[in-house]
Short mmCIF file of C-alpha atoms in Angstrom, two decimals:
data_model
loop_
_atom_site.label_atom_id
_atom_site.label_comp_id
_atom_site.label_asym_id
_atom_site.label_seq_id
_atom_site.Cartn_x
_atom_site.Cartn_y
_atom_site.Cartn_z
CA ILE A 1 -5.02 106.26 23.11
CA LEU A 2 -4.04 103.15 25.09
CA ALA A 3 -4.15 99.62 23.65
CA PHE A 4 -3.67 96.39 25.62
CA LEU A 5 -2.83 93.26 23.62
CA ALA A 6 -2.75 90.00 25.57
CA ASP A 7 -1.55 86.80 23.91
CA SER A 8 -3.95 83.93 23.10
CA VAL A 9 -6.90 85.00 25.24
CA LEU A 10 -10.02 82.88 25.02
CA VAL A 11 -13.21 84.96 25.11
CA LEU A 12 -14.39 82.84 28.05
CA PHE A 13 -11.64 84.36 30.19
CA PHE A 14 -13.76 87.38 30.96
CA GLN A 15 -16.03 85.27 33.12
CA THR A 16 -13.51 85.05 35.96
CA PRO A 17 -9.89 86.22 36.05
CA LEU A 18 -10.04 89.70 34.50
CA LYS A 19 -12.51 91.23 36.93
CA LYS A 20 -10.76 94.60 37.17
CA THR A 21 -10.40 94.84 33.38
CA ASN A 22 -14.07 94.01 33.01
CA ALA A 23 -15.07 96.70 35.54
CA LEU A 24 -12.69 99.39 34.27
CA ILE A 25 -13.08 98.92 30.50
CA ALA A 26 -16.07 96.73 29.58
CA GLN A 27 -18.52 98.15 32.10
CA MET A 28 -17.34 101.69 31.37
CA GLY A 29 -17.60 101.24 27.60
CA ILE A 30 -18.46 98.74 24.90
CA THR A 31 -17.90 95.01 24.47
CA PHE A 32 -17.78 93.67 20.91
CA VAL A 33 -19.20 90.16 21.21
CA ASN A 34 -18.34 89.20 17.62
CA ALA A 35 -14.67 90.20 17.36
CA TYR A 36 -12.35 87.98 15.31
CA VAL A 37 -8.85 87.57 13.89
CA PRO A 38 -8.27 86.70 10.22
CA SER A 39 -5.50 84.25 11.20
CA ALA A 40 -5.32 82.45 14.56
CA LEU A 41 -1.55 82.60 15.01
CA CYS A 42 0.60 85.19 16.82
CA CYS A 43 2.74 86.74 14.10
CA PRO A 44 0.20 86.88 11.22
CA SER A 45 -2.41 88.26 13.62
CA ARG A 46 -0.11 90.91 15.09
CA ALA A 47 0.91 91.92 11.57
CA SER A 48 -2.79 92.37 10.75
CA ILE A 49 -3.24 94.61 13.80
CA LEU A 50 -0.26 96.77 12.85
CA THR A 51 -1.01 97.04 9.12
CA GLY A 52 -4.81 96.83 9.06
CA LYS A 53 -4.40 94.17 6.35
CA TYR A 54 -5.37 90.57 5.75
CA PRO A 55 -2.45 88.10 5.74
CA HIS A 56 -2.56 87.75 1.94
CA ASN A 57 -1.73 91.46 1.75
CA HIS A 58 0.93 91.76 4.47
CA HIS A 59 2.41 88.32 3.56
CA VAL A 60 3.20 87.21 7.12
CA VAL A 61 2.09 83.57 7.05
CA ASN A 62 3.59 82.04 10.21
CA ASN A 63 5.89 82.66 13.18
CA THR A 64 9.20 82.14 11.34
CA LEU A 65 11.57 84.47 9.50
CA GLU A 66 10.91 82.39 6.38
CA GLY A 67 7.23 83.06 6.92
CA ASN A 68 8.00 86.83 6.88
CA CYS A 69 7.70 87.26 10.67
CA SER A 70 9.79 90.38 11.41
CA SER A 71 11.94 89.61 8.36
CA LYS A 72 13.98 92.13 6.37
CA LEU A 73 11.20 92.10 3.76
CA TRP A 74 8.55 92.89 6.40
CA GLN A 75 10.73 95.71 7.70
CA LYS A 76 11.14 97.17 4.24
CA ILE A 77 7.66 96.71 2.76
CA GLN A 78 5.18 96.85 5.66
CA GLU A 79 6.70 98.47 8.76
CA PRO A 80 6.92 102.02 7.34
CA TYR A 81 3.13 101.99 6.75
CA THR A 82 1.88 100.55 10.03
CA PHE A 83 -0.64 102.67 11.90
CA PRO A 84 1.88 103.70 14.63
CA ALA A 85 4.26 104.94 11.91
CA LEU A 86 1.46 107.09 10.48
CA LEU A 87 0.39 108.26 13.94
CA LYS A 88 3.88 109.53 14.71
CA ALA A 89 4.86 110.92 11.30
CA MET A 90 1.55 112.34 10.12
CA CYS A 91 -0.49 113.01 13.27
CA GLY A 92 2.17 114.25 15.70
CA TYR A 93 1.67 111.53 18.31
CA GLN A 94 4.27 110.44 20.83
CA THR A 95 4.18 106.64 20.71
CA PHE A 96 5.15 103.98 23.24
CA PHE A 97 5.51 100.23 22.81
CA ALA A 98 6.18 97.69 25.57
CA GLY A 99 6.07 93.89 25.33
CA LYS A 100 5.94 91.19 22.69
CA TYR A 101 6.12 92.62 19.17
CA LEU A 102 6.55 89.85 16.56
CA ASN A 103 7.81 86.34 17.36
CA GLU A 104 11.09 86.69 15.45
CA TYR A 105 11.80 90.26 16.51
CA GLY A 106 15.45 90.57 17.51
CA ALA A 107 16.67 87.73 15.29
CA GLU A 108 20.25 88.28 14.13
CA ASP A 109 19.27 87.82 10.48
CA ALA A 110 16.75 90.64 10.83
CA GLY A 111 18.86 93.31 12.48
CA GLY A 112 18.83 92.06 16.06
CA VAL A 113 17.42 94.09 18.94
CA GLY A 114 19.11 97.16 17.49
CA HIS A 115 16.27 97.41 14.98
CA VAL A 116 13.61 99.82 16.22
CA PRO A 117 10.63 99.86 13.82
CA PRO A 118 9.61 103.26 12.46
CA GLY A 119 6.79 104.91 14.35
CA TRP A 120 7.86 104.40 17.96
CA SER A 121 9.16 107.24 20.15
CA PHE A 122 9.77 104.83 23.06
CA TRP A 123 10.53 101.16 22.39
CA TYR A 124 10.69 98.36 24.99
CA ALA A 125 10.31 95.17 22.97
CA LEU A 126 10.80 91.54 23.94
CA GLU A 127 13.42 89.63 21.96
CA LYS A 128 11.73 86.68 20.21
CA ASN A 129 8.74 84.88 21.73
CA SER A 130 6.90 84.79 25.04
CA LYS A 131 8.78 84.57 28.35
CA TYR A 132 8.20 85.67 31.92
CA TYR A 133 11.79 85.47 33.25
CA ASN A 134 15.29 85.28 31.72
CA TYR A 135 14.60 87.40 28.66
CA THR A 136 16.14 90.29 26.74
CA LEU A 137 14.40 93.59 26.04
CA SER A 138 15.31 96.06 23.34
CA VAL A 139 15.27 99.38 25.16
CA ASN A 140 15.24 101.87 22.29
CA GLY A 141 17.61 99.56 20.40
CA LYS A 142 19.91 98.62 23.31
CA ALA A 143 19.80 95.09 24.79
CA ARG A 144 18.81 94.80 28.44
CA ARG A 145 18.95 91.37 30.09
CA HIS A 146 16.56 90.32 32.82
CA GLY A 147 16.95 87.36 35.17
CA GLU A 148 14.58 85.47 37.44
CA ASN A 149 14.11 87.74 40.46
CA TYR A 150 10.36 88.30 40.74
CA SER A 151 10.56 91.79 42.19
CA VAL A 152 12.59 93.22 39.28
CA ASP A 153 12.22 90.73 36.39
CA TYR A 154 8.66 89.39 36.13
CA LEU A 155 7.80 90.63 32.66
CA THR A 156 4.14 91.62 33.13
CA ASP A 157 5.13 93.80 36.09
CA VAL A 158 8.16 95.22 34.24
CA LEU A 159 5.84 96.27 31.39
CA ALA A 160 3.47 97.86 33.90
CA ASN A 161 6.27 99.88 35.52
CA MET A 162 7.69 101.07 32.17
CA SER A 163 4.19 102.13 31.12
CA LEU A 164 3.60 104.03 34.35
CA ASP A 165 6.92 105.82 33.88
CA PHE A 166 5.90 106.89 30.39
CA LEU A 167 2.60 108.31 31.67
CA GLU A 168 4.50 110.16 34.39
CA TYR A 169 7.17 111.75 32.20
CA LYS A 170 5.65 112.05 28.71
CA SER A 171 5.06 115.41 27.06
CA ASN A 172 1.71 117.00 27.87
CA PHE A 173 1.82 119.05 24.67
CA GLU A 174 1.38 116.14 22.23
CA PRO A 175 -1.26 113.40 22.03
CA PHE A 176 0.00 109.94 22.95
CA PHE A 177 -0.49 106.35 21.85
CA MET A 178 0.60 103.39 23.99
CA MET A 179 0.59 99.72 23.00
CA ILE A 180 1.24 97.25 25.80
CA ALA A 181 1.54 93.66 24.57
CA THR A 182 1.82 91.19 27.44
CA PRO A 183 2.96 87.66 26.54
CA ALA A 184 0.54 86.42 29.24
CA PRO A 185 -1.31 84.11 29.05
CA HIS A 186 0.95 82.47 26.44
CA SER A 187 3.08 79.48 27.41
CA PRO A 188 5.16 78.83 29.51
CA TRP A 189 2.30 80.07 31.74
CA THR A 190 4.43 81.22 34.66
CA PRO A 191 2.24 83.05 37.20
CA ALA A 192 3.46 85.60 39.69
CA PRO A 193 4.30 83.93 43.04
CA GLN A 194 1.28 85.44 44.82
CA TYR A 195 -1.09 83.87 42.29
CA THR A 196 0.23 80.30 42.10
CA LYS A 197 -2.55 79.04 44.41
CA SER A 198 -5.40 80.80 42.60
CA PHE A 199 -8.20 78.96 40.78
CA GLN A 200 -7.37 75.54 42.26
CA ASN A 201 -10.84 74.26 41.34
CA VAL A 202 -10.82 75.64 37.78
CA SER A 203 -10.63 73.31 34.79
CA ALA A 204 -11.03 73.79 31.04
CA PRO A 205 -14.66 74.28 29.92
CA ARG A 206 -16.51 71.06 29.15
CA ASN A 207 -18.56 72.38 26.23
CA SER A 208 -20.40 69.98 23.92
CA ASN A 209 -17.38 69.89 21.58
CA PHE A 210 -14.95 68.94 24.37
CA ASN A 211 -13.22 65.55 24.00
CA ILE A 212 -15.36 64.37 21.08
CA HIS A 213 -14.31 63.05 17.70
CA GLY A 214 -14.28 65.67 14.95
CA LYS A 215 -16.31 63.67 12.47
CA ASN A 216 -16.84 65.10 8.97
CA LYS A 217 -13.93 67.48 9.51
CA HIS A 218 -10.53 67.91 7.89
CA TRP A 219 -8.21 64.93 8.39
CA LEU A 220 -6.02 66.87 10.87
CA ILE A 221 -8.99 67.15 13.22
CA ARG A 222 -10.05 63.56 12.60
CA GLN A 223 -6.58 62.23 13.55
CA ALA A 224 -7.01 63.35 17.16
CA LYS A 225 -7.52 60.39 19.49
CA THR A 226 -10.92 60.21 21.21
CA PRO A 227 -11.32 59.97 24.10
CA MET A 228 -8.19 61.85 25.08
CA SER A 229 -5.77 60.19 27.46
CA ASN A 230 -6.03 61.08 31.14
CA SER A 231 -2.56 62.63 30.95
CA SER A 232 -3.62 64.92 28.08
CA ILE A 233 -6.72 66.05 29.97
CA GLN A 234 -4.72 66.73 33.11
CA PHE A 235 -2.14 68.65 31.05
CA LEU A 236 -4.72 70.89 29.39
CA ASP A 237 -6.56 71.51 32.67
CA ASP A 238 -3.28 72.50 34.33
CA ALA A 239 -2.46 74.78 31.41
CA TYR A 240 -5.89 76.40 31.55
CA ARG A 241 -5.51 77.07 35.27
CA LYS A 242 -2.01 78.55 34.87
CA ARG A 243 -3.21 80.76 32.02
CA TRP A 244 -5.86 82.21 34.33
CA GLN A 245 -3.20 82.72 37.01
CA THR A 246 -0.93 84.67 34.62
CA LEU A 247 -3.86 86.89 33.65
CA LEU A 248 -4.22 88.13 37.22
CA SER A 249 -1.02 90.13 36.73
CA VAL A 250 -2.41 91.51 33.46
CA ASP A 251 -5.52 92.54 35.39
CA ASP A 252 -3.28 94.36 37.88
CA LEU A 253 -1.45 96.10 35.02
CA VAL A 254 -4.72 97.37 33.53
CA GLU A 255 -5.86 98.66 36.92
CA LYS A 256 -2.57 100.50 37.58
CA LEU A 257 -2.61 102.26 34.22
CA VAL A 258 -6.27 103.26 34.35
CA LYS A 259 -5.75 104.68 37.85
CA LYS A 260 -2.66 106.56 36.65
CA LEU A 261 -4.65 108.12 33.82
CA GLU A 262 -7.29 109.13 36.36
CA VAL A 263 -4.71 110.72 38.68
CA ASN A 264 -3.24 112.58 35.68
CA GLY A 265 -6.69 113.91 34.77
CA GLU A 266 -6.47 112.18 31.36
CA LEU A 267 -8.83 109.21 31.75
CA ASP A 268 -11.94 110.87 30.36
CA ASN A 269 -10.06 111.98 27.26
CA THR A 270 -8.34 108.64 26.51
CA TYR A 271 -9.58 105.75 24.37
CA ILE A 272 -8.62 102.39 25.88
CA PHE A 273 -8.73 99.14 23.89
CA TYR A 274 -8.29 95.60 25.25
CA THR A 275 -7.97 92.64 22.88
CA SER A 276 -5.87 89.58 21.96
CA ASP A 277 -4.08 88.22 18.91
CA ASN A 278 -5.92 84.87 18.83
CA GLY A 279 -8.06 82.47 20.81
CA PHE A 280 -7.04 79.06 22.11
CA HIS A 281 -8.43 75.55 22.30
CA THR A 282 -8.22 73.21 25.26
CA GLY A 283 -9.65 69.82 24.38
CA GLN A 284 -12.21 70.79 21.73
CA PHE A 285 -12.55 67.96 19.16
CA SER A 286 -9.91 66.14 21.27
CA LEU A 287 -7.13 68.56 20.28
CA PRO A 288 -5.18 69.14 23.51
CA ILE A 289 -3.93 72.77 23.36
CA ASP A 290 -3.03 75.21 20.60
CA LYS A 291 -4.66 77.57 18.08
CA ARG A 292 -4.26 77.57 14.21
CA GLN A 293 -7.70 76.07 13.52
CA LEU A 294 -10.66 77.68 11.79
CA TYR A 295 -13.16 77.26 14.63
CA GLU A 296 -14.66 79.92 16.90
CA PHE A 297 -12.54 78.96 19.89
CA ASP A 298 -9.38 79.91 17.93
CA ILE A 299 -10.48 82.86 15.79
CA LYS A 300 -12.75 84.71 18.23
CA VAL A 301 -11.16 87.22 20.63
CA PRO A 302 -12.26 89.73 23.28
CA LEU A 303 -12.50 93.38 22.29
CA LEU A 304 -13.36 95.99 24.93
CA VAL A 305 -13.22 99.75 24.36
CA ARG A 306 -13.89 102.76 26.56
CA GLY A 307 -13.31 106.41 25.80
CA PRO A 308 -14.81 109.82 24.95
CA GLY A 309 -18.34 109.56 23.59
CA ILE A 310 -18.69 105.85 24.37
CA LYS A 311 -21.66 105.09 26.62
CA PRO A 312 -21.07 102.60 29.45
CA ASN A 313 -22.27 99.00 29.66
CA GLN A 314 -22.84 98.49 25.95
CA THR A 315 -22.56 95.36 23.86
CA ASN A 316 -22.25 95.44 20.09
CA LYS A 317 -23.02 92.47 17.83
CA MET A 318 -21.47 93.80 14.62
CA LEU A 319 -18.85 91.62 12.94
CA VAL A 320 -15.47 93.23 13.66
CA ALA A 321 -11.90 92.07 13.12
CA ASN A 322 -8.42 93.02 14.25
CA ILE A 323 -7.76 94.60 10.82
CA ASP A 324 -10.16 97.31 12.05
CA LEU A 325 -7.97 98.45 14.94
CA GLY A 326 -5.46 100.40 12.84
CA PRO A 327 -8.11 102.28 10.83
CA THR A 328 -10.03 103.01 14.06
CA ILE A 329 -7.04 104.52 15.86
CA LEU A 330 -6.04 106.57 12.80
CA ASP A 331 -9.63 107.79 12.50
CA ILE A 332 -9.60 108.87 16.15
CA ALA A 333 -6.39 110.79 15.40
CA GLY A 334 -8.07 112.55 12.46
CA TYR A 335 -6.07 110.87 9.69
CA ASP A 336 -7.68 110.46 6.25
CA LEU A 337 -8.17 106.69 5.87
CA ASN A 338 -8.39 107.04 2.09
CA LYS A 339 -4.63 107.66 2.15
CA THR A 340 -3.97 104.16 3.53
CA GLN A 341 -4.01 100.74 1.87
CA MET A 342 -5.75 99.15 4.86
CA ASP A 343 -8.36 96.41 4.42
CA GLY A 344 -10.22 97.09 7.68
CA MET A 345 -12.94 99.55 8.66
CA SER A 346 -12.95 102.23 11.34
CA LEU A 347 -14.97 101.24 14.40
CA LEU A 348 -15.39 104.89 15.41
CA PRO A 349 -19.01 105.16 14.15
CA LEU A 350 -19.88 102.04 16.19
CA LEU A 351 -18.09 103.41 19.26
CA ARG A 352 -20.06 106.64 19.02
CA GLY A 353 -23.37 104.83 18.51
CA ASP A 354 -24.04 106.43 15.11
CA LYS A 355 -27.32 105.37 13.54
CA ASN A 356 -27.95 103.92 10.07
CA ILE A 357 -24.41 102.57 9.68
CA THR A 358 -23.65 100.33 6.71
CA TRP A 359 -21.45 97.56 8.10
CA ARG A 360 -19.87 94.36 6.83
CA SER A 361 -21.68 91.03 7.01
CA ASP A 362 -18.62 88.87 6.42
CA PHE A 363 -14.83 88.74 6.62
CA LEU A 364 -12.00 86.44 5.57
CA VAL A 365 -10.12 83.88 7.66
CA GLU A 366 -6.95 82.42 6.11
CA TYR A 367 -4.11 80.23 7.32
CA GLN A 368 -1.12 78.51 5.73
CA GLY A 369 -0.30 75.25 7.51
CA GLU A 370 3.17 74.24 8.65
CA GLY A 371 4.77 70.81 8.69
CA TYR A 372 8.22 69.24 8.77
CA ASN A 373 9.52 67.57 5.60
CA GLY A 374 10.50 64.52 7.60
CA SER A 375 8.40 62.41 9.92
CA ASP A 376 8.03 63.44 13.55
CA PRO A 377 10.57 61.18 15.31
CA THR A 378 8.13 60.52 18.16
CA CYS A 379 5.28 59.67 15.77
CA PRO A 380 6.77 58.08 12.62
CA GLY A 381 3.48 56.38 11.79
CA LEU A 382 1.90 59.73 10.91
CA GLY A 383 4.30 60.24 8.01
CA PRO A 384 5.88 63.54 6.91
CA GLY A 385 4.25 66.94 6.97
CA VAL A 386 2.98 67.24 10.56
CA THR A 387 4.17 69.36 13.46
CA HIS A 388 3.35 70.34 17.05
CA CYS A 389 2.70 66.73 18.02
CA PHE A 390 1.86 65.61 21.56
CA PRO A 391 3.32 62.51 23.23
CA ASP A 392 0.25 60.47 22.28
CA CYS A 393 0.82 61.41 18.62
CA VAL A 394 -1.95 63.95 18.25
CA CYS A 395 -0.63 66.72 16.00
CA GLU A 396 -1.88 70.31 15.99
CA ASP A 397 -0.68 71.37 12.54
CA SER A 398 0.33 70.06 9.11
CA TYR A 399 1.50 71.49 5.81
CA ASN A 400 -1.95 70.95 4.28
CA ASN A 401 -3.80 72.50 7.20
CA THR A 402 -4.09 75.38 4.73
CA TYR A 403 -7.54 76.88 4.50
CA ALA A 404 -9.57 79.98 3.78
CA CYS A 405 -13.02 80.78 5.18
CA VAL A 406 -15.79 83.30 4.86
CA ARG A 407 -17.29 84.02 8.27
CA THR A 408 -20.74 85.54 7.75
CA LEU A 409 -23.03 87.18 10.27
CA SER A 410 -26.24 88.86 9.17
CA ALA A 411 -29.90 89.10 10.15
CA SER A 412 -30.60 85.86 8.30
CA TRP A 413 -27.40 83.80 8.59
CA ASP A 414 -24.70 83.01 11.14
CA LEU A 415 -22.52 80.89 8.89
CA GLN A 416 -18.95 79.81 8.29
CA TYR A 417 -17.80 78.42 4.94
CA CYS A 418 -14.25 77.02 4.58
CA GLU A 419 -12.14 75.40 1.87
CA PHE A 420 -8.89 73.51 2.36
CA ASP A 421 -6.09 73.71 -0.16
CA ASP A 422 -5.36 69.97 -0.23
CA ARG A 423 -5.94 66.94 -2.42
CA GLU A 424 -9.43 66.41 -1.03
CA VAL A 425 -10.41 70.04 -1.72
CA PHE A 426 -12.14 69.57 1.62
CA VAL A 427 -15.05 71.86 2.52
CA GLU A 428 -16.49 72.63 5.95
CA VAL A 429 -19.69 74.62 6.49
CA TYR A 430 -21.30 75.45 9.84
CA ASN A 431 -24.63 77.02 10.74
CA LEU A 432 -23.76 78.62 14.06
CA THR A 433 -27.36 79.55 14.83
CA ALA A 434 -28.27 75.88 15.15
CA ASP A 435 -24.80 74.59 16.00
CA PRO A 436 -22.76 77.19 17.93
CA HIS A 437 -20.02 74.67 18.81
CA GLN A 438 -19.51 73.70 15.15
CA ILE A 439 -20.00 69.99 15.62
CA ASN A 440 -21.94 69.26 12.41
CA ASN A 441 -20.35 69.98 9.02
CA ILE A 442 -23.32 70.70 6.74
CA ALA A 443 -21.33 71.03 3.49
CA LYS A 444 -23.19 68.05 1.96
CA THR A 445 -26.68 69.22 2.87
CA ILE A 446 -26.70 73.01 2.57
CA ASP A 447 -28.36 74.57 -0.46
CA GLN A 448 -26.18 74.36 -3.59
CA GLU A 449 -26.78 78.00 -4.49
CA ILE A 450 -25.45 79.14 -1.10
CA LEU A 451 -22.37 76.97 -1.61
CA GLU A 452 -21.71 78.55 -4.98
CA LYS A 453 -22.22 82.07 -3.66
CA MET A 454 -19.91 81.43 -0.72
CA ASN A 455 -17.29 79.89 -2.98
CA TYR A 456 -17.34 82.94 -5.21
CA ARG A 457 -17.31 85.36 -2.26
CA LEU A 458 -14.31 83.50 -0.83
CA MET A 459 -12.40 83.91 -4.10
CA MET A 460 -13.18 87.62 -4.12
CA LEU A 461 -12.00 88.11 -0.54
CA GLN A 462 -8.83 86.07 -1.12
CA SER A 463 -7.86 88.49 -3.89
CA CYS A 464 -9.14 91.69 -2.25
CA SER A 465 -7.06 94.70 -1.26
CA GLY A 466 -8.11 97.89 0.49
CA ALA A 467 -11.61 99.02 -0.46
CA THR A 468 -12.40 95.78 -2.34
CA CYS A 469 -12.18 93.95 1.01
CA ARG A 470 -15.19 95.99 2.15
CA THR A 471 -17.61 95.21 -0.69
CA PRO A 472 -21.07 93.75 0.16
CA GLY A 473 -21.10 90.17 1.39
CA VAL A 474 -23.34 87.32 0.24
CA PHE A 475 -26.15 88.24 2.63
CA ASP A 476 -25.98 92.00 2.12
CA PRO A 477 -28.86 93.54 0.12
CA GLY A 478 -26.28 95.09 -2.22
CA TYR A 479 -24.63 91.77 -3.14
CA ARG A 480 -24.78 90.79 -6.80
CA PHE A 481 -23.97 87.24 -7.92
CA ASP A 482 -23.63 86.03 -11.49
CA PRO A 483 -22.92 82.28 -11.43
CA ARG A 484 -21.30 82.55 -14.87
CA LEU A 485 -18.46 84.51 -13.26
CA MET A 486 -17.46 81.45 -11.26
CA PHE A 487 -16.38 79.64 -14.38
CA SER A 488 -15.02 82.48 -16.47
CA ASN A 489 -11.30 82.91 -17.03
CA HIS A 490 -10.79 85.77 -14.58
CA GLY A 491 -7.67 84.41 -12.96
CA LEU A 492 -9.33 83.56 -9.66
CA ARG A 493 -9.48 80.04 -8.30
CA ALA A 494 -12.93 78.60 -9.02
CA ARG A 495 -14.45 75.16 -9.11
CA ARG A 496 -17.76 73.41 -9.38
CA PHE A 497 -19.03 71.66 -6.31
CA SER A 498 -19.82 68.01 -6.70
CA ALA A 499 -19.97 65.02 -4.42
CA GLN A 500 -16.30 64.19 -4.98
CA PHE A 501 -15.27 67.49 -3.35
CA LEU A 502 -17.49 67.25 -0.25
#
């Protein structure tokens, strides 16, 4: 089993830069066109991949040690039960990791690079966050410094070479799992020298939600200045272009490893996954560049899979999430999923094309906003509680950018319902059938009964764990709704909807 995890890949990226990946994985297998993350931020999302759990169950809420990112608590409570730990201990797999693990991995207060998480036979992990040059790797717990010589230090290529070495020298008497997590295309967007001139005419997509005011949205979206300044537009276009350039080296990495598997005679017996930990926005609703928002451009990710029993050139429209990756890989390995506490579902029946599958119609998105106690010194007029502010005082996050959503996809509805945990108790609802770019918040006009059902379903998902995260959604035939439950004293957050909340 081979898994590629790129950082912050927009689904649109498959239209141009990753041509080899598209040919070698997507066209030889299945593309999930509705694949999502439950939290559009690196560390919470990666924790969900590793544990198969929603953030409210693995308790990683942001990219800091205080937010449980690679903290001592994470190491004690969650790491021993990640799917690689189970693969190695219970299924006899030799396991290999190379690349970015969690943003605070290697921090002194969390054991430094000497800490090798349980479950990995071979460990080549980047200290801290994304870099391309001048970084430190933990090589099975020993620090190895790299400089800025392209031929020996460019991280994407270093990861490729380490991965090729593993495939060359691994045991042929045990099954293997590899996870290769390239920082590309995360900032600082440093392309390989041979690709610095690529895509000179490429700019960020000008969809209908590009550089418009986010009316009827949460205040953090409304504070963005419209139209954006010329400097902001040039900055995001340059960033978009560089991101594409960095992905060309990822494309080369995928090609090298697939060819190596073919030479080894192992390709036809290997499952290969390609995905990302979150999406990315570039100018939508006049937000320059980042993630952390509830919209499709941040929570939707690519997911491509090829392998034994998977027919080529397929697309699948089922609603899948990164919490499904762990259960899927354990299922492939023959592990009993009932022995885990994972919230996700195995994709194996979908990969095999099984008929009459009962599948989810919704999943949970949740995020806990960050903000400094003091005012941003460059933007004092915005007051305290904001962060990630651009020079023109447009901020990408705030302490009350804290929300939870139900994302629903069924035969009858393509809907997103979100609540903010703030003084406004702000609600956003989008009908993506009529409004795929989420421009019109229909919270004030949608049927009251649907609002109440979605509110109740959201409360249930926010308190779910394991099997209760897989109960029927609002638009499943098996869903049962008793409005009296919304207002009973069952310990879950509930409220009536009235004009003052919308």
